[in-house]
XYZ file of C-alpha atoms in Angstrom:
497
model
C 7.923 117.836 122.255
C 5.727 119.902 119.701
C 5.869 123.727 120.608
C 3.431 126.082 119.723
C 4.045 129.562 119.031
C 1.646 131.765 121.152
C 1.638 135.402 119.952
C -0.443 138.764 121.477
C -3.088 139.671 118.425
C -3.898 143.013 118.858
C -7.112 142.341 116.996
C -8.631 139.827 119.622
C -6.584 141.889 121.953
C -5.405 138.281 124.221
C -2.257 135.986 123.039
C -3.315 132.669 120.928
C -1.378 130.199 119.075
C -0.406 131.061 116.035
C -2.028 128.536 113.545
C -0.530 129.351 109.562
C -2.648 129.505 106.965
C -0.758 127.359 104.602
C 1.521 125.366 107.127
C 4.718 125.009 106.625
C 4.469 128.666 104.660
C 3.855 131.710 106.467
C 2.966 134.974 105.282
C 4.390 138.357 107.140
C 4.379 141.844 106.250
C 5.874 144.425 108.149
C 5.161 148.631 107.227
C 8.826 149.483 106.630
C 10.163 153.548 106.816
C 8.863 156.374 105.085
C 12.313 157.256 103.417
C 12.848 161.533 104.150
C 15.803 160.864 106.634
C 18.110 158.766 108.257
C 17.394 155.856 110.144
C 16.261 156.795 114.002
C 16.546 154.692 117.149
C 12.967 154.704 116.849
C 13.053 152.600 113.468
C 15.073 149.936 115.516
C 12.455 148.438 117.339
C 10.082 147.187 114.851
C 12.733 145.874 112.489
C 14.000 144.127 115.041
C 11.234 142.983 116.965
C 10.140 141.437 113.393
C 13.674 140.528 112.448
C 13.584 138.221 115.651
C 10.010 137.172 114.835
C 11.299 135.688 111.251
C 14.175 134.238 112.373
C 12.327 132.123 114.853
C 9.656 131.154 112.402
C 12.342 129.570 110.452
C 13.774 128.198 113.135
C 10.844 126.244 113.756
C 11.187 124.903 110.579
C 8.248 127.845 108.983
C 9.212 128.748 105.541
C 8.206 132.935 105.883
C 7.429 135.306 103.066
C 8.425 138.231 104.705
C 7.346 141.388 102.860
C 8.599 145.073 104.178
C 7.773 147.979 102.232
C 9.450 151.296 101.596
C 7.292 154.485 101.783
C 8.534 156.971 98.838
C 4.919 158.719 98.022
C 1.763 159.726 99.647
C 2.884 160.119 103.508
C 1.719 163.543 103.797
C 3.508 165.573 106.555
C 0.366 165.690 108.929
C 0.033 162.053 108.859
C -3.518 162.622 107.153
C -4.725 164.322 104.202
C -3.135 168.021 105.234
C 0.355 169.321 104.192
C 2.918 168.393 101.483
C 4.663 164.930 100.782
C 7.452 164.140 103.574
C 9.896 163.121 100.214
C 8.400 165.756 98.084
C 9.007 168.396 100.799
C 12.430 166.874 101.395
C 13.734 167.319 97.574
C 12.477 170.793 97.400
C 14.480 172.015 100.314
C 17.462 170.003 99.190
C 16.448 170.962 95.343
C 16.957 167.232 94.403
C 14.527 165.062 92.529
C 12.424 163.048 94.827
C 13.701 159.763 93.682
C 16.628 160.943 94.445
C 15.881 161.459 98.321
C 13.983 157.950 98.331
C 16.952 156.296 96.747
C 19.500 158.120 98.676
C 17.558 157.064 102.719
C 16.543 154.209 101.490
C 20.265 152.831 101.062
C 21.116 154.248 104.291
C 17.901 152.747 106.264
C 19.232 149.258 104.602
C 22.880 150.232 105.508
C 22.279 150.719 109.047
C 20.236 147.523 109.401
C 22.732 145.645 108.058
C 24.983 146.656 110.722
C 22.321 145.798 113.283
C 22.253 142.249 111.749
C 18.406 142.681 110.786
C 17.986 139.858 108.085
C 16.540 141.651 104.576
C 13.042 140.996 103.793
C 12.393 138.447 101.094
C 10.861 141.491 99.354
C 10.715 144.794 99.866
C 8.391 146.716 97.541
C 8.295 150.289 96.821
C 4.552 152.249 97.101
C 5.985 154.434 93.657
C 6.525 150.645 92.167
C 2.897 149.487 92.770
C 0.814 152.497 91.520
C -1.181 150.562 89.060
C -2.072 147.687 92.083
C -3.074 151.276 94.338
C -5.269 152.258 92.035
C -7.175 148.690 91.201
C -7.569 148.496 95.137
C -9.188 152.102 95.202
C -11.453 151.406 91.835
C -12.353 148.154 93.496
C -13.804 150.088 96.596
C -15.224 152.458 94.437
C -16.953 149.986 93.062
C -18.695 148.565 95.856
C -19.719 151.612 97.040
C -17.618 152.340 100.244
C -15.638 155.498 98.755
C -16.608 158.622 96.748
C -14.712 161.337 93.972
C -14.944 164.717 95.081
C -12.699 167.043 92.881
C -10.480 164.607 91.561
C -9.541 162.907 94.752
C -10.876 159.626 96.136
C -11.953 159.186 99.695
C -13.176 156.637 101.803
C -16.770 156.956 102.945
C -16.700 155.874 106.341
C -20.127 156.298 107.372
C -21.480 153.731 104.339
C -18.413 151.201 105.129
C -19.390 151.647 109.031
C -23.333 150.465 108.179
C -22.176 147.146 106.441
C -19.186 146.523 108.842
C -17.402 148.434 111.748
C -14.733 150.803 111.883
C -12.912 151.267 114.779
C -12.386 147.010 115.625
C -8.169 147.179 115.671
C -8.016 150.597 117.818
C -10.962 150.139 119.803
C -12.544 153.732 118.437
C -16.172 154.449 117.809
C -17.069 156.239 114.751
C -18.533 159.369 116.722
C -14.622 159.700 118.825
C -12.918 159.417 115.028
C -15.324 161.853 113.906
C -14.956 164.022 117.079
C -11.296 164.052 116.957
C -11.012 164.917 113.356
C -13.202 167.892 113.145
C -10.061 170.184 112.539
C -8.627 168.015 109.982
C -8.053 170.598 106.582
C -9.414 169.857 103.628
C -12.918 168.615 104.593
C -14.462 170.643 102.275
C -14.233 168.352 100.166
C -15.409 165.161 102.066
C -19.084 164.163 103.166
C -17.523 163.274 106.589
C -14.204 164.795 108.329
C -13.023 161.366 109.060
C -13.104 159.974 105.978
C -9.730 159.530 104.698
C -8.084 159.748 101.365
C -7.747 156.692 98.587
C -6.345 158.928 95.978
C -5.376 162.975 95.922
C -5.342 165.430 93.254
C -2.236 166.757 92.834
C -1.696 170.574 93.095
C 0.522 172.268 90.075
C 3.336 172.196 92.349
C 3.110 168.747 93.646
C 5.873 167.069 91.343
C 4.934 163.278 92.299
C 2.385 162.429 90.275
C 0.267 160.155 88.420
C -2.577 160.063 85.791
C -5.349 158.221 86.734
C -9.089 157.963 85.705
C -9.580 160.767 88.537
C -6.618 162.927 88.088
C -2.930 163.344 87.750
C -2.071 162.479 91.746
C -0.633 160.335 93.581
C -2.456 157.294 96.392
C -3.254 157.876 99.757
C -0.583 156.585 102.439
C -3.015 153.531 103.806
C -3.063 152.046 100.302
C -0.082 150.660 99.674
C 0.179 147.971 101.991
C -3.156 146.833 101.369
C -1.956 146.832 97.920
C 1.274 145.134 97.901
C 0.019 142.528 100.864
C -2.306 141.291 98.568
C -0.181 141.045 95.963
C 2.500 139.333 97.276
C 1.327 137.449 100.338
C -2.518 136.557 98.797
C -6.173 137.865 99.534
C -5.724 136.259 103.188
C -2.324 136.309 104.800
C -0.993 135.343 108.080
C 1.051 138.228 109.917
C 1.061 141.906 110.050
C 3.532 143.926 112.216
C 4.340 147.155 112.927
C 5.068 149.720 115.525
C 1.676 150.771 117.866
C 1.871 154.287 116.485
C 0.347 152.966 113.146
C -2.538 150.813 115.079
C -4.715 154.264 114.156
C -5.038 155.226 111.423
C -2.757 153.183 109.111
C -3.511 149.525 110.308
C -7.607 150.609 110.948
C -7.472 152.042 107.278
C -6.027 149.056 106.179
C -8.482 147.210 107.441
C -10.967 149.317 106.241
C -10.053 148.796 102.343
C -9.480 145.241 102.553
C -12.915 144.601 103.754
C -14.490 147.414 101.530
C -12.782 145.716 98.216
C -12.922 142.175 99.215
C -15.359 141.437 101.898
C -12.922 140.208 104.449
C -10.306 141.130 106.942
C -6.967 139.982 104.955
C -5.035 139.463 108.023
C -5.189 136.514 110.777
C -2.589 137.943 113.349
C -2.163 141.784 113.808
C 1.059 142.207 116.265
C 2.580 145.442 117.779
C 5.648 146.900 119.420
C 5.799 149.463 121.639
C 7.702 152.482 121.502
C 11.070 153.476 122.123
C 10.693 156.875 124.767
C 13.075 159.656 125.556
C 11.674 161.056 128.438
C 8.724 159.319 128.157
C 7.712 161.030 124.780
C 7.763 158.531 121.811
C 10.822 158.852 120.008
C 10.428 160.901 116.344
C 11.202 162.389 113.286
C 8.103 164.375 113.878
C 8.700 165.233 117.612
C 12.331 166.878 116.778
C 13.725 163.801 119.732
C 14.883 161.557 117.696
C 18.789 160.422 117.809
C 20.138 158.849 114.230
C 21.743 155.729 114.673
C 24.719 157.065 113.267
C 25.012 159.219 116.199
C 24.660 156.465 118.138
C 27.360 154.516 116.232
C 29.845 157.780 116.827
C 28.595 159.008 120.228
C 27.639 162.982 119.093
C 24.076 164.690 119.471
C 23.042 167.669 120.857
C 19.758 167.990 122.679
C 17.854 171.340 121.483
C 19.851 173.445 123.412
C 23.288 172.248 122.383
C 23.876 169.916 124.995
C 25.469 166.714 124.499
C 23.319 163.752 124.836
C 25.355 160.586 124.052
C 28.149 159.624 126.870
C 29.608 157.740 124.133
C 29.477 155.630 121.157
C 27.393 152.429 121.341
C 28.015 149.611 118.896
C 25.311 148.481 117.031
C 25.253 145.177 118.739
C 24.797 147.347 121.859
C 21.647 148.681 120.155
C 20.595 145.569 119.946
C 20.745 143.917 122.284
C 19.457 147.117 124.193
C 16.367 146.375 122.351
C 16.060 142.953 122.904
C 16.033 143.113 126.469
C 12.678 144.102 126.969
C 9.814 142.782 125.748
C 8.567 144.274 122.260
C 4.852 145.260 123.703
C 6.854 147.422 126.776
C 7.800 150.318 126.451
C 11.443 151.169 126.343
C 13.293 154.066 127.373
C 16.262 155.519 126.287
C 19.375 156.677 128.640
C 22.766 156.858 128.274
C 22.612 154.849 132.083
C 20.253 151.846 130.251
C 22.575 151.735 127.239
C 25.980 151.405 129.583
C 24.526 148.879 131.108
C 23.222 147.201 128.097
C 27.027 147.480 126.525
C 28.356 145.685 129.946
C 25.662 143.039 129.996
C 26.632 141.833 126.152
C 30.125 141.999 126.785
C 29.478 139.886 129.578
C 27.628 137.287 127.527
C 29.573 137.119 124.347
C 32.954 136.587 126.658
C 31.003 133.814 127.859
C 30.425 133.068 124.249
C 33.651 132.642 123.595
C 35.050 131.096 126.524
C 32.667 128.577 125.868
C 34.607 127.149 122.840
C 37.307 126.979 124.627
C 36.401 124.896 127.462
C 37.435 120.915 127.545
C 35.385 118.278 128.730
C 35.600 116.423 131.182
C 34.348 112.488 132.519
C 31.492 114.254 134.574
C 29.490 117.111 134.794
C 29.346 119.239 138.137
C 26.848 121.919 136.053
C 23.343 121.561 135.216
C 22.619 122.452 131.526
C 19.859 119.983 130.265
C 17.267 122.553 131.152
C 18.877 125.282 128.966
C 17.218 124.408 125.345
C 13.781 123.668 127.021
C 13.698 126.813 128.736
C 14.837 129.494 126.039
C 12.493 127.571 123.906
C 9.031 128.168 125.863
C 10.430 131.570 126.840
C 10.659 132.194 122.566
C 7.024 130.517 122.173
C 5.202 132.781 124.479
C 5.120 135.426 122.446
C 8.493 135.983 121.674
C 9.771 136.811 125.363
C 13.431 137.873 124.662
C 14.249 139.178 127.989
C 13.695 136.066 129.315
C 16.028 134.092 127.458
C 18.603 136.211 127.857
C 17.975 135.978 131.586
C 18.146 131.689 131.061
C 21.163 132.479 128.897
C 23.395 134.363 132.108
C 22.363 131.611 134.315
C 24.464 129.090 131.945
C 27.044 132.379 132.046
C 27.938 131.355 135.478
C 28.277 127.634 134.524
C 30.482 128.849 131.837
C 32.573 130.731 134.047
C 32.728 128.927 136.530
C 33.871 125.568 134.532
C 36.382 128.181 133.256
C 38.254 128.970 136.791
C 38.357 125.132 137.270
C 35.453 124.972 140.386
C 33.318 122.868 137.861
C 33.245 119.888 135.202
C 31.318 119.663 132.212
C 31.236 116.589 130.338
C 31.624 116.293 126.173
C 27.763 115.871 125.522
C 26.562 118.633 128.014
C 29.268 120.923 126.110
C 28.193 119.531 123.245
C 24.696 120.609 124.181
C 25.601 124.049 125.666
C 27.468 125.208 122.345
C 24.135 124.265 120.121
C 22.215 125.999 122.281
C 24.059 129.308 122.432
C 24.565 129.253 119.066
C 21.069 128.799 117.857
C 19.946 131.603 120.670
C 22.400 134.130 120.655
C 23.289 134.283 116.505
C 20.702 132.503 114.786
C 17.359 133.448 116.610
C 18.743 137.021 119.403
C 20.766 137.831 116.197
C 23.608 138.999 118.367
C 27.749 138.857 117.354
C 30.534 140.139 119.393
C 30.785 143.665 118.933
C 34.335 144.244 117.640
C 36.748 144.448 120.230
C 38.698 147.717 118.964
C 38.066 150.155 116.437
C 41.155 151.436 113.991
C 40.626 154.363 111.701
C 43.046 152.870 109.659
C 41.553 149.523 109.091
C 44.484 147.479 111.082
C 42.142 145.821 113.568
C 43.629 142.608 113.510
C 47.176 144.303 113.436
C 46.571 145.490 117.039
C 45.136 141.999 118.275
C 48.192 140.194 117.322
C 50.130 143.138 118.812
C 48.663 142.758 122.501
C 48.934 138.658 121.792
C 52.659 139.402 121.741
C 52.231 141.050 124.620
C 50.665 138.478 126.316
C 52.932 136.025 125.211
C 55.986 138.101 126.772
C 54.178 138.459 130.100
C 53.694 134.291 129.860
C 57.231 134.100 129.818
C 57.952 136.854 132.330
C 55.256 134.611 134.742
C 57.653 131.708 133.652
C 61.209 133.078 134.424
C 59.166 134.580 137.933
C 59.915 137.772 136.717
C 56.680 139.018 138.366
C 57.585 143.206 137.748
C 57.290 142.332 133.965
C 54.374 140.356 134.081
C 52.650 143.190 136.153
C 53.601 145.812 134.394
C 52.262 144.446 131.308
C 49.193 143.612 132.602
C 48.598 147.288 134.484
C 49.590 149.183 131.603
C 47.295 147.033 129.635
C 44.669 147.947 131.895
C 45.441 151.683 131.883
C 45.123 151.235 127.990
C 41.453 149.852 128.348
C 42.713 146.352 128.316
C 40.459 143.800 130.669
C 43.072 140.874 131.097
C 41.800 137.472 132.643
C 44.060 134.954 133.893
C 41.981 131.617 133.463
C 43.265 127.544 134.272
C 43.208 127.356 130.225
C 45.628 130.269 129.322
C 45.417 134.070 129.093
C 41.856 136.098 127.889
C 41.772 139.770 127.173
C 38.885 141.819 126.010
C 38.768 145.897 125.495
């Protein structure tokens, strides 16, 4: 049977089936991190939201062109056209060059996906690398009449591109509630209009990241660059764009903006967004002061404003995760130690299952029901991406697992068969989740300390064996004391920390 992918566009604001362009090539980019500071929990849900978008997409057999950029000029502080450059501000505190402070966040935004096992982008341009392509984009509007030079800077001219077309269409705004809510925006001296936003901006004598240009020495406006580099790399008209909600207005409505005002058209068929990560209920932020790094998150230490601890512990990054994954990417999602316990318990659970499951031997028969399993993940994936549900199909096949395990049920070769292809290609290749490792060493002798509590094991076997039952309990109970989860199954001995 032929699946169709149906996905929410925020644009036609109802879910549709996603139709490529170019069939069997699809074209996705995704607005990646302005690079000032480390990597948030808040940067984890669109990268992985997406992450599990293209891995599915090639799963059904799509080959994606997925594009994720790296902000390292022109996001100014205020999110508008008021205040200094987030990197530029950055290096003068830390009295580094501002490549420097791109560089230097950028390899640890890429380090800490890694660990998450988000897939790298088949490219990931830089907004500092396309300048030239920024500034074609803002002559072209220029051009035709939709933006305006006032003292060396370049802004859009709303009110002209709102008489030929309409501004507002992805965030649902009127021109007249833009305008209203903008009237304290600095710097509208020199606009016509306080809404109108920025294509280009003079540079100050200060302002150390700059360009010439046939306006001034400056630098682009922060909407530019992924109109710019989506263009270039994905084409004039390209399938997906993704990002978090926050950037529905203004970024994604700017966007829109300049692709119509230099090109005529909308350049994107399917606009998709996650929701937020809370703490709270606030959205979780560099700019609210709420965030938590993910490498305080890896080692379980943040204080709250007033000193107060905040983590309970460390959480793996599989934890994260999978965290993530269990709700939906348009619900909100809020963080507490209590949800991320629980999330830590819930993939232990499965990936035990996991790997009981390639342990288990077949039988003549099957006593478990596991033809459904592929179908169901599979239409749970297709409408719109509904992770939470296939992890819910993939604990019902837990029990089956488990229960096969302790001998009540049979499974014969093919349903095994089955049930292995099917975990595989849901949990690794399209959730993205491995086992998190079972015990940390400082000293880098992980594997030293499994084959330590094998031995153990192995004498408590032959304690059980000899009936020399005070052995084989004490083992197991001071295993247990240690952290130790021992499991005696009809197949041998598992343990698990």
């Amino acid at each position: 049977m032929e699946r169709k992918l149906v996905i929410y566009n925020t644009l036609k604001r109802f879910k549709e089936a996603f139709e490529p362009l170019h069939a069997p090539h699809v074209g996705m980019y995704v607005c990646g991190p302005t690079v000032y500071g480390d990597p948030h929990l808040g940067h984890t849900r669109p990268t992985v939201t997406f992450d599990v978008l293209f891995r599915y997409l090639q799963h059904m057999g799509y080959k994606v062109r997925y594009v994720r950029n790296i902000t390292d000029v022109g996001h100014l502080e205020h999110d508008a056209d008021d205040g200094e450059d987030k990197i530029a501000k950055k290096a003068r505190l830390e009295q580094l060059e501002p490549m420097e402070v791109a560089q230097y966040y950028t390899r640890r935004f890429n380090e800490a996906m890694a660990k998450l096992n988000v897939l790298p982008p088949s490219i990931e341009p830089h907004a500092t690398g396309h300048i030239i392509e920024q500034q074609a984009l803002v002559q072209q509007i220029l051009d035709n009449g939709y933006a305006y030079v006032s003292n060396g800077s370049v802004y859009f001219d709303i009110e002209k591109y709102n008489e030929d077309f309409k501004y507002g269409i992805l965030s649902g705004r009127t021109l007249e509630n833009i305008k209203d809510a903008s009237r304290d925006l600095a710097g509208v001296g020199e606009k016509k209009n306080q809404a109108d936003f920025a294509l280009w901006k003079k540079a100050q004598p200060e302002h150390i990241m700059r360009w010439p240009s046939p306006w001034s020495d400056g630098f682009p406006g922060w909407h530019c660059e992924c109109t710019a580099m989506g263009r270039k790399y994905l084409g004039e008209t390209f399938d997906i764009h993704g990002g978090g909600m926050d950037l529905i207005f203004p970024h994604h409505e700017c966007e829109i903006a300049q692709a119509q005002a230099s090109m005529g058209h909308q350049a994107v068929r399917y606009w998709l967004h996650n929701n937020m990560i809370t703490i709270n209920g606030k959205k979780m932020g560099k700019s609210l002061g709420n965030f938590i790094t993910l490498d305080e998150l890896f080692n379980g230490s943040h204080k709250d404003a007033e000193g107060n601890e905040m983590l309970a512990q460390p959480y793996s990054p599989m934890t994260i995760r999978f965290f993530i994954l269990q709700a939906h990417y348009r619900s909100t999602l809020d963080f507490s130690n209590e949800a991320l316990i629980a999330a830590e318990k819930g993939l232990q659970r499965l990936m035990e299952a996991y790997a009981r499951l390639q342990k288990l031997t077949a039988s003549d028969t099957s006593t478990v029901d596991v033809k459904a399993l592929r179908d169901n993940c599979e239409d749970a994936m297709c409408d719109d991406l509904n992770t939470p549900i296939v992890i819910s199909y993939l604990f019902e096949a837990v029990k089956a697992i488990n229960s096969v395990a302790a001998g009540d049920d049979k499974i014969s070769a093919a349903d095994l068969a089955e049930l292995k292809d099917v975990f595989k290609v849901m949990v690794e290749d399209v959730l993205g989740l491995s086992a998190p490792e079972e015990m940390s060493a400082s000293n880098g002798n992980t594997d030293a300390y499994r084959k330590a509590v094998d031995l153990l094991l192995e004498i408590r076997k032959e304690a059980k064996a000899k009936k020399d039952w005070a052995t084989s309990d004490k083992i197991r109970n001071q295993l247990a004391e240690y952290g130790f989860n021992i499991k005696d199954t009809k197949d041998g001995v598992e343990w698990s920390l």
